[in-house]
mmCIF file of C-alpha atoms in Angstrom:
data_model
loop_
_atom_site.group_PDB
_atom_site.id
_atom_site.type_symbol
_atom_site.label_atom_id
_atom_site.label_comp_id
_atom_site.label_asym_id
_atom_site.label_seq_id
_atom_site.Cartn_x
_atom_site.Cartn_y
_atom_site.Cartn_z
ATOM 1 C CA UNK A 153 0.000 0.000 0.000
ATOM 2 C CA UNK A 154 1.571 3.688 -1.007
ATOM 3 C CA UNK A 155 2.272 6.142 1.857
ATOM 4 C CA UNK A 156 0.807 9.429 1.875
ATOM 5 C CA UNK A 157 3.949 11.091 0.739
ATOM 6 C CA UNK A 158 3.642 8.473 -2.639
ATOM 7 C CA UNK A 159 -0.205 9.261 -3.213
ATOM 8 C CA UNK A 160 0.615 13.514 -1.937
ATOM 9 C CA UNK A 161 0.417 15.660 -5.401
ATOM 10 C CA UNK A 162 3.914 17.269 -6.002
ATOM 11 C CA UNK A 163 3.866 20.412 -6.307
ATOM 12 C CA UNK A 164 6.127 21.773 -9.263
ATOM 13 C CA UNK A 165 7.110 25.213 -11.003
ATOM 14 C CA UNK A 166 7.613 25.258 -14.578
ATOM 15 C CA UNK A 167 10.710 27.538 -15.866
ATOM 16 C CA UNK A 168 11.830 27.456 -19.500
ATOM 17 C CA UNK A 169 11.349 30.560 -21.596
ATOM 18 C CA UNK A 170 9.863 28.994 -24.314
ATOM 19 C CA UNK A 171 5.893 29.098 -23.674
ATOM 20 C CA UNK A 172 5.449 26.049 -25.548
ATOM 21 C CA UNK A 173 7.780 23.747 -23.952
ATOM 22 C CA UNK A 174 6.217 24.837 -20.945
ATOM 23 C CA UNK A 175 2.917 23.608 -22.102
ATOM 24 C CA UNK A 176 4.340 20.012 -23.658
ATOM 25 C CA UNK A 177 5.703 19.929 -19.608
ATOM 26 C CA UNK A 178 1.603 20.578 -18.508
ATOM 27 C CA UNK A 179 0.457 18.039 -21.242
ATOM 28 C CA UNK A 180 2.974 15.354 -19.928
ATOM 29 C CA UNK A 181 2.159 15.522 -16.519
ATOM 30 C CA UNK A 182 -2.135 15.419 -16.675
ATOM 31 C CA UNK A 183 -1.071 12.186 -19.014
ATOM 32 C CA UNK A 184 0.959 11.435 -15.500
ATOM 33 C CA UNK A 185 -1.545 12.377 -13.347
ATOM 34 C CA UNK A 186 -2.846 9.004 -12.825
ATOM 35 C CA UNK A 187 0.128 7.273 -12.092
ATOM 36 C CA UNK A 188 2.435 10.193 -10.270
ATOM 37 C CA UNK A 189 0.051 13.102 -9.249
ATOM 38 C CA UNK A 190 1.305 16.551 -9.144
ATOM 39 C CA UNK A 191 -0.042 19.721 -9.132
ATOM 40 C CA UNK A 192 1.663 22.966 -11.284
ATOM 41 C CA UNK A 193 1.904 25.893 -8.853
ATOM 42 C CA UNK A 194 3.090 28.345 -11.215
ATOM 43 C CA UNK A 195 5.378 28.895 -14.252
ATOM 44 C CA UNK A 196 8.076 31.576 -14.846
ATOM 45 C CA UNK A 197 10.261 32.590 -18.084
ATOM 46 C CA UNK A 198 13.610 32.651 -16.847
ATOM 47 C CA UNK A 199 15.937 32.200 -13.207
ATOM 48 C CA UNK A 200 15.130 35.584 -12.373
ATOM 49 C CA UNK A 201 11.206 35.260 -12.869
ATOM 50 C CA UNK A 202 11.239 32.127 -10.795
ATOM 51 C CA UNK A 203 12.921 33.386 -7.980
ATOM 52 C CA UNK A 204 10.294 36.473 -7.978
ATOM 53 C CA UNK A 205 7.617 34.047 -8.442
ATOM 54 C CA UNK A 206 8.443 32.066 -4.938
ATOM 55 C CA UNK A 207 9.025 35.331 -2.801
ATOM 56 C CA UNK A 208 5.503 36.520 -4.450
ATOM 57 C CA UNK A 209 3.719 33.395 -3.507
ATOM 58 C CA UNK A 210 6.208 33.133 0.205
ATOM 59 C CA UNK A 211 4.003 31.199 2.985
ATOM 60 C CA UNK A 212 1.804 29.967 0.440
ATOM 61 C CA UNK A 213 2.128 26.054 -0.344
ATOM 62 C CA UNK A 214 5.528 25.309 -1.000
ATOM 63 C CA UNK A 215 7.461 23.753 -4.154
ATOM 64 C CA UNK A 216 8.404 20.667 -4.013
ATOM 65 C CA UNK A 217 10.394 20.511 -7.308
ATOM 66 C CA UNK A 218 11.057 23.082 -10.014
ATOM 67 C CA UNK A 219 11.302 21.580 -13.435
ATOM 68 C CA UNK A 220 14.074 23.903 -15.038
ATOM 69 C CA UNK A 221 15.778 25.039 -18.268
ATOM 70 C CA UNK A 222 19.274 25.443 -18.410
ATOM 71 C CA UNK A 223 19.365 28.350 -21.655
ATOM 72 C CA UNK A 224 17.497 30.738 -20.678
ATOM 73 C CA UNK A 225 17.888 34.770 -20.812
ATOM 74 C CA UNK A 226 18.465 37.062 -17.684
ATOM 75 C CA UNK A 227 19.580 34.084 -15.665
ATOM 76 C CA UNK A 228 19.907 30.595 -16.713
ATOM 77 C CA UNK A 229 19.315 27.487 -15.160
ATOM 78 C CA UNK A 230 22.362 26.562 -13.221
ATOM 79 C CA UNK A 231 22.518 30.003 -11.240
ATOM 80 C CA UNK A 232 18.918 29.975 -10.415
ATOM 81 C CA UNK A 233 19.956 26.036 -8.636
ATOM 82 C CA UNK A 234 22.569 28.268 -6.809
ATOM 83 C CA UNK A 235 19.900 30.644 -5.605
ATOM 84 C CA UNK A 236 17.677 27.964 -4.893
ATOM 85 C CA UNK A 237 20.232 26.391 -2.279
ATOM 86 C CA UNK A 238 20.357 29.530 -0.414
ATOM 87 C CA UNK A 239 16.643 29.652 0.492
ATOM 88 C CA UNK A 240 14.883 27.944 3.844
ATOM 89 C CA UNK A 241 13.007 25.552 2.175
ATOM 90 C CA UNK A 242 15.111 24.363 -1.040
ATOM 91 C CA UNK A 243 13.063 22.470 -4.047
ATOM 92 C CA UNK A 244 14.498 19.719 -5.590
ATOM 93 C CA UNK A 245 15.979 20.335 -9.248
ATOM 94 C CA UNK A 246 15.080 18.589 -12.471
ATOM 95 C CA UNK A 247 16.737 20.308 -15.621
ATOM 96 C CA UNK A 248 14.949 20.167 -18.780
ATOM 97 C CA UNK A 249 17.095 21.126 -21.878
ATOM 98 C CA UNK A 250 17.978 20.383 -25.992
ATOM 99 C CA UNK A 251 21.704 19.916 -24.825
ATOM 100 C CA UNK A 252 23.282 17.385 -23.781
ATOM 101 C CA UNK A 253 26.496 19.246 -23.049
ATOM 102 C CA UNK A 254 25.152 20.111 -19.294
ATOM 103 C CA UNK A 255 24.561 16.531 -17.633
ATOM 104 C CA UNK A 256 27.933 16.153 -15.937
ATOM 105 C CA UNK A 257 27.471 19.676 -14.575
ATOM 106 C CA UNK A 258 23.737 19.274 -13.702
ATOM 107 C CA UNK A 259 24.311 16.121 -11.767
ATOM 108 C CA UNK A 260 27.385 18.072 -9.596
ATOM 109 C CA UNK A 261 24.676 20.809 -8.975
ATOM 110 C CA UNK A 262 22.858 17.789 -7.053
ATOM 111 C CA UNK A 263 20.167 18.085 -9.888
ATOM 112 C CA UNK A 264 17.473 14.871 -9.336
ATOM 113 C CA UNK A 265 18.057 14.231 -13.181
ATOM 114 C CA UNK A 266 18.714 15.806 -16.174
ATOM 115 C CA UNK A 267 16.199 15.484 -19.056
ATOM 116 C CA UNK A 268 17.144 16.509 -22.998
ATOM 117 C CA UNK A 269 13.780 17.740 -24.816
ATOM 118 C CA UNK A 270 11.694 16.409 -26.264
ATOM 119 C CA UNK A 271 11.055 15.202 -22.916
ATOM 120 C CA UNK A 272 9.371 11.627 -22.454
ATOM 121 C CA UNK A 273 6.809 11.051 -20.081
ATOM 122 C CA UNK A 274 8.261 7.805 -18.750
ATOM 123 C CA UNK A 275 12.131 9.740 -18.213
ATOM 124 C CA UNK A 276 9.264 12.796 -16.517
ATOM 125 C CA UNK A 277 7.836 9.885 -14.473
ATOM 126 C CA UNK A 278 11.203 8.280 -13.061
ATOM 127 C CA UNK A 279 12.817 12.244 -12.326
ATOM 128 C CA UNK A 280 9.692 12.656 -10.268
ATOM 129 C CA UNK A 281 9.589 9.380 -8.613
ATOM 130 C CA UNK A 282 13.355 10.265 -8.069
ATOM 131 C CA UNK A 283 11.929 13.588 -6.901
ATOM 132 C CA UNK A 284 8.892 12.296 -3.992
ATOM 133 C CA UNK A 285 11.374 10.499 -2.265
ATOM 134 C CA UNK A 286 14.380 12.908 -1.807
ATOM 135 C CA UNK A 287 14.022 15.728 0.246
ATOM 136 C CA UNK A 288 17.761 17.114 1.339
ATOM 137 C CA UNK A 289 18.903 19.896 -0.154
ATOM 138 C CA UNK A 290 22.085 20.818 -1.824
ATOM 139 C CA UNK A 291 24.738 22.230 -0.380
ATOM 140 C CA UNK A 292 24.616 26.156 -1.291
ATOM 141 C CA UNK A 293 28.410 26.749 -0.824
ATOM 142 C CA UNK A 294 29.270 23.878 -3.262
ATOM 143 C CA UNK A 295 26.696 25.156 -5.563
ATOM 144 C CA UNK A 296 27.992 28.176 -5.519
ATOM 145 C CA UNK A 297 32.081 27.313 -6.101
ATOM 146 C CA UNK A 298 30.812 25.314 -8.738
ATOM 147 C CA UNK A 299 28.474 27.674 -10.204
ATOM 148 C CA UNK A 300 31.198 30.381 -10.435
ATOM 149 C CA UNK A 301 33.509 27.186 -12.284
ATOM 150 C CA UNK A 302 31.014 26.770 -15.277
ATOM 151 C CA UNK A 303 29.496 29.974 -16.266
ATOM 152 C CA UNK A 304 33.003 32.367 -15.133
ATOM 153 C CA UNK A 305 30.694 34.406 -12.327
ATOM 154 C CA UNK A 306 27.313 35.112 -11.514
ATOM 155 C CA UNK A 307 24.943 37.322 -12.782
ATOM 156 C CA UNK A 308 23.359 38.339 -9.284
ATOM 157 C CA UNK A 309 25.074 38.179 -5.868
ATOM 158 C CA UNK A 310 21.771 36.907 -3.082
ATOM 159 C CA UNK A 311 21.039 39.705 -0.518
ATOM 160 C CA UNK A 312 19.173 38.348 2.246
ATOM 161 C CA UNK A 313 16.916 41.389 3.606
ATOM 162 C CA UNK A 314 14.481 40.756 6.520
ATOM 163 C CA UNK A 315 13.295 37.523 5.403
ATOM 164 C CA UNK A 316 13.586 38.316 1.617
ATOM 165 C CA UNK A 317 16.327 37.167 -1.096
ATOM 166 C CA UNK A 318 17.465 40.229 -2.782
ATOM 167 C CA UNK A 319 19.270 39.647 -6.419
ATOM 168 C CA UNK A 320 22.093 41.981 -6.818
ATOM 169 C CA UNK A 321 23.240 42.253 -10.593
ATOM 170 C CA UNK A 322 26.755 42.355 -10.362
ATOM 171 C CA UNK A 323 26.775 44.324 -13.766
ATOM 172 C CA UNK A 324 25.081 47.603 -11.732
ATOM 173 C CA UNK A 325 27.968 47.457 -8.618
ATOM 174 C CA UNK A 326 30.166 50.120 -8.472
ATOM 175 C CA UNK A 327 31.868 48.420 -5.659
ATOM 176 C CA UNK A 328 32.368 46.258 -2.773
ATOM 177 C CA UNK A 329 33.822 47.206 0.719
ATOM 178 C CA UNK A 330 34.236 44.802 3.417
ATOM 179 C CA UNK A 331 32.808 45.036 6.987
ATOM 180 C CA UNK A 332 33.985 42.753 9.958
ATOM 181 C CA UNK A 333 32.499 39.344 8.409
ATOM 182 C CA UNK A 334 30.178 41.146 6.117
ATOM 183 C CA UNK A 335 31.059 42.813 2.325
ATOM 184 C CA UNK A 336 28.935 45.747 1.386
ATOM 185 C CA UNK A 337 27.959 46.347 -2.512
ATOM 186 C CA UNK A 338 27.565 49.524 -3.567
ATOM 187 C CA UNK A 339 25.040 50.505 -6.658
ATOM 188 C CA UNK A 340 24.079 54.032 -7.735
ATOM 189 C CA UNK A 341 20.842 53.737 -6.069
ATOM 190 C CA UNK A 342 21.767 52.135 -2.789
ATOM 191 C CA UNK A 343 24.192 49.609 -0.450
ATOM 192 C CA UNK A 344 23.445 45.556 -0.085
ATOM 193 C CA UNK A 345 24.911 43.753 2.963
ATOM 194 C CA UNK A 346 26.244 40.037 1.606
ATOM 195 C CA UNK A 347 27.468 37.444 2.745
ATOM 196 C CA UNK A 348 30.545 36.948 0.813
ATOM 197 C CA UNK A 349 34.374 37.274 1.167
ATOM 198 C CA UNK A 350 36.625 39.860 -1.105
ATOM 199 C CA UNK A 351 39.080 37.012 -2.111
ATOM 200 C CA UNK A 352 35.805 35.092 -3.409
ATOM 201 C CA UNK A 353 34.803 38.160 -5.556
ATOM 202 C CA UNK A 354 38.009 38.899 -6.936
ATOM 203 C CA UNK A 355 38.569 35.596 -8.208
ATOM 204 C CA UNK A 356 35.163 35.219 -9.568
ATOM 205 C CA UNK A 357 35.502 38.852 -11.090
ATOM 206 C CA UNK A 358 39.000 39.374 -12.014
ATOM 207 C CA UNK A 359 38.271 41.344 -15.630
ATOM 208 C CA UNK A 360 35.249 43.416 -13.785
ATOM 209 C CA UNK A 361 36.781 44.810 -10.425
ATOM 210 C CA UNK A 362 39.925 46.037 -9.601
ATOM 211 C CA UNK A 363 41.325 45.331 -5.518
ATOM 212 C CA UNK A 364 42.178 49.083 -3.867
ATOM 213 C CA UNK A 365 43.406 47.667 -0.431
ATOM 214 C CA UNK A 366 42.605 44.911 1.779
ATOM 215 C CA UNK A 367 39.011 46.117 2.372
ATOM 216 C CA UNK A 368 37.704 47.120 -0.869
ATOM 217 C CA UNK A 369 36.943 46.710 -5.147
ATOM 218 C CA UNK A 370 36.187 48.928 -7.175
ATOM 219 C CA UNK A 371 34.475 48.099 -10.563
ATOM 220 C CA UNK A 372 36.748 49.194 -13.863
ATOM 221 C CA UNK A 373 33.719 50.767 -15.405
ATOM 222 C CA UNK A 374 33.205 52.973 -11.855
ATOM 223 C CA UNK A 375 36.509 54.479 -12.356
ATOM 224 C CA UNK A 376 36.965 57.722 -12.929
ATOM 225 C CA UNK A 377 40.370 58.528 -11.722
ATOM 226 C CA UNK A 378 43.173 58.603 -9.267
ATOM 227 C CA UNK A 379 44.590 61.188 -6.858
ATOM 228 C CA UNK A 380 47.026 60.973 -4.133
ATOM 229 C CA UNK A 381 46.435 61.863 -0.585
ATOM 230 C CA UNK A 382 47.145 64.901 0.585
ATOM 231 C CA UNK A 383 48.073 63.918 3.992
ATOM 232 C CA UNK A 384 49.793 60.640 5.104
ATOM 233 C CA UNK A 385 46.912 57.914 7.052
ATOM 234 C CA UNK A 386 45.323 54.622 5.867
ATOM 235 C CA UNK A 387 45.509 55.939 2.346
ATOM 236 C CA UNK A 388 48.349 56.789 0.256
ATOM 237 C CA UNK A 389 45.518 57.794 -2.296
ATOM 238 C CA UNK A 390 42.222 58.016 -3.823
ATOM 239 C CA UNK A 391 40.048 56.252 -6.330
ATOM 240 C CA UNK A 392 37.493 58.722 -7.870
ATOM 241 C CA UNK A 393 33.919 57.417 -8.824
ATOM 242 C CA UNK A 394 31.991 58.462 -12.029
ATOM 243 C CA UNK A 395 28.442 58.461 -9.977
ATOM 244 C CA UNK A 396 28.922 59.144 -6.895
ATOM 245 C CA UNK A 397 31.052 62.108 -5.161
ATOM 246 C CA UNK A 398 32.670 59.755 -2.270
ATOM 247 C CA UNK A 399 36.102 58.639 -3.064
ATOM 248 C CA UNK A 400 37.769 55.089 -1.977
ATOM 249 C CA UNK A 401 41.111 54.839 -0.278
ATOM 250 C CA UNK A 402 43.581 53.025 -2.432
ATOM 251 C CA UNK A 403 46.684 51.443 0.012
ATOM 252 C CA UNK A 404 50.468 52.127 -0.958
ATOM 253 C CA UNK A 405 50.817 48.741 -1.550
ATOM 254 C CA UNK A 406 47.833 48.381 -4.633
ATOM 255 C CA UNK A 407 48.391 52.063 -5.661
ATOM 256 C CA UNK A 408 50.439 51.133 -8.613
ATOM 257 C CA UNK A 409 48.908 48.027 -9.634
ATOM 258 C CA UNK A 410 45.281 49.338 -9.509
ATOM 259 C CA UNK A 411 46.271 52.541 -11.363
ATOM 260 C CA UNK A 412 48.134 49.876 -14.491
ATOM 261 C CA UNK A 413 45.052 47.996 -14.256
ATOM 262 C CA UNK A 414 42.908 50.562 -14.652
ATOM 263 C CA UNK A 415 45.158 51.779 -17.581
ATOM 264 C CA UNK A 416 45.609 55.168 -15.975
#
């Protein structure tokens, strides 16, 4: 006789950013319904869309397993697992893709399986059966080293903000300055407390941000210019911002590198 948890609908969200694989995914799973209920809580475009989705639709019923793309716009696949990892209650991954190039990577993302379109409904029925009876999450931290490996950074650093994930785009950061255990990003429009390490930025974003001392990068595009101090303290001189009027120190020791790599 099936438990509850094998009879218990699954709930899933859809995210592919093709509308019409998205319904071939709905058509497969009524044929399933019989045989491996589940019930579609919601469908989203892209990694970005997704994550807005579940804080949107936060304390409602939860997702069980979110049946994912890997090529998508705005924010693929494999960084939206990443995200994933980071929240309380972390949904079990199924990719759904055309390539085949992924699998090795999907499976070290702790993906349940890895399906290549045109998906089948018995490979649909095994990654949810696969599904129903795991419930650990991945490992965030792994997700993320190994996220940064495959796609050379990510598109949005997480921001967690009473009780909400914020998505940082690391395109719009003018730069980072670390605080005791905690590394402030800077935008034009405001500051995000992560939790993340300067080493780990600089090596995921060597060819966007440039080290200034110990405690802070500055993005290349952010630059405006250089100036030494006029008196002698922590800084031996000054990086100059295009938007904003503050200034960052820049130590003796990274004056000359910063200022070559910066081509000034």
């Amino acid at each position: 006789m099936p438990s509850l948890q094998e009879t218990q609908p699954l709930n899933l969200l859809l995210v592919d950013d093709e509308p019409l694989a998205r319904v071939r995914l709905r058509t497969l799973l009524e044929d399933l319904a019989p045989v491996c209920p589940t019930r579609v809580l919601g469908e989203a475009e892209n990694g970005l869309a997704a994550l807005e989705w579940l804080q949107n639709h936060a304390g409602e019923a939860s997702v069980d397993v979110v049946l994912a793309d890997i090529h998508m716009p705005r924010m693929d696949g494999l960084e939206l697992a990443g995200h994933l990892a980071g929240l309380e209650q972390v949904p079990a991954m199924i990719f759904t893709t055309a390539y085949d190039n992924h699998a090795v990577q999907a499976f070290e993302l702790d993906a349940v399986d890895y399906l290549l379109k045109p998906v089948r409904a018995q490979r649909l029925q095994a990654a949810l059966d696969k599904a129903r009876l795991r419930r650990p999450g991945p490992d965030a931290t792994r997700l993320q080293a190994l996220g940064q490996r495959l796609r050379g950074g990510r598109s949005h650093l997480p921001c967690h903000e009473r009780g909400r994930l914020l998505l940082v785009p690391v395109a719009e950061v003018l730069y980072f300055k670390a605080d005791l255990k905690y590394v402030t990003a800077r935008t034009r429009e405001r500051e995000y407390v992560l939790d993340e390490t300067l080493t780990h930025l600089e090596e995921e974003y060597p060819e966007r941000f440039i080290r200034l001392h110990r405690g802070a990068l500055v993005a290349r595009l952010a630059l405006a210019g250089f100036e030494r101090a006029q008196e002698d303290g922590d800084a031996y001189g000054w990086a100059l911002l295009r938007d904003l009027p503050e200034k960052l120190p820049v130590s003796r020791r990274q004056w000359a590198v910063a200022r070559e790599q910066a081509g000034a």
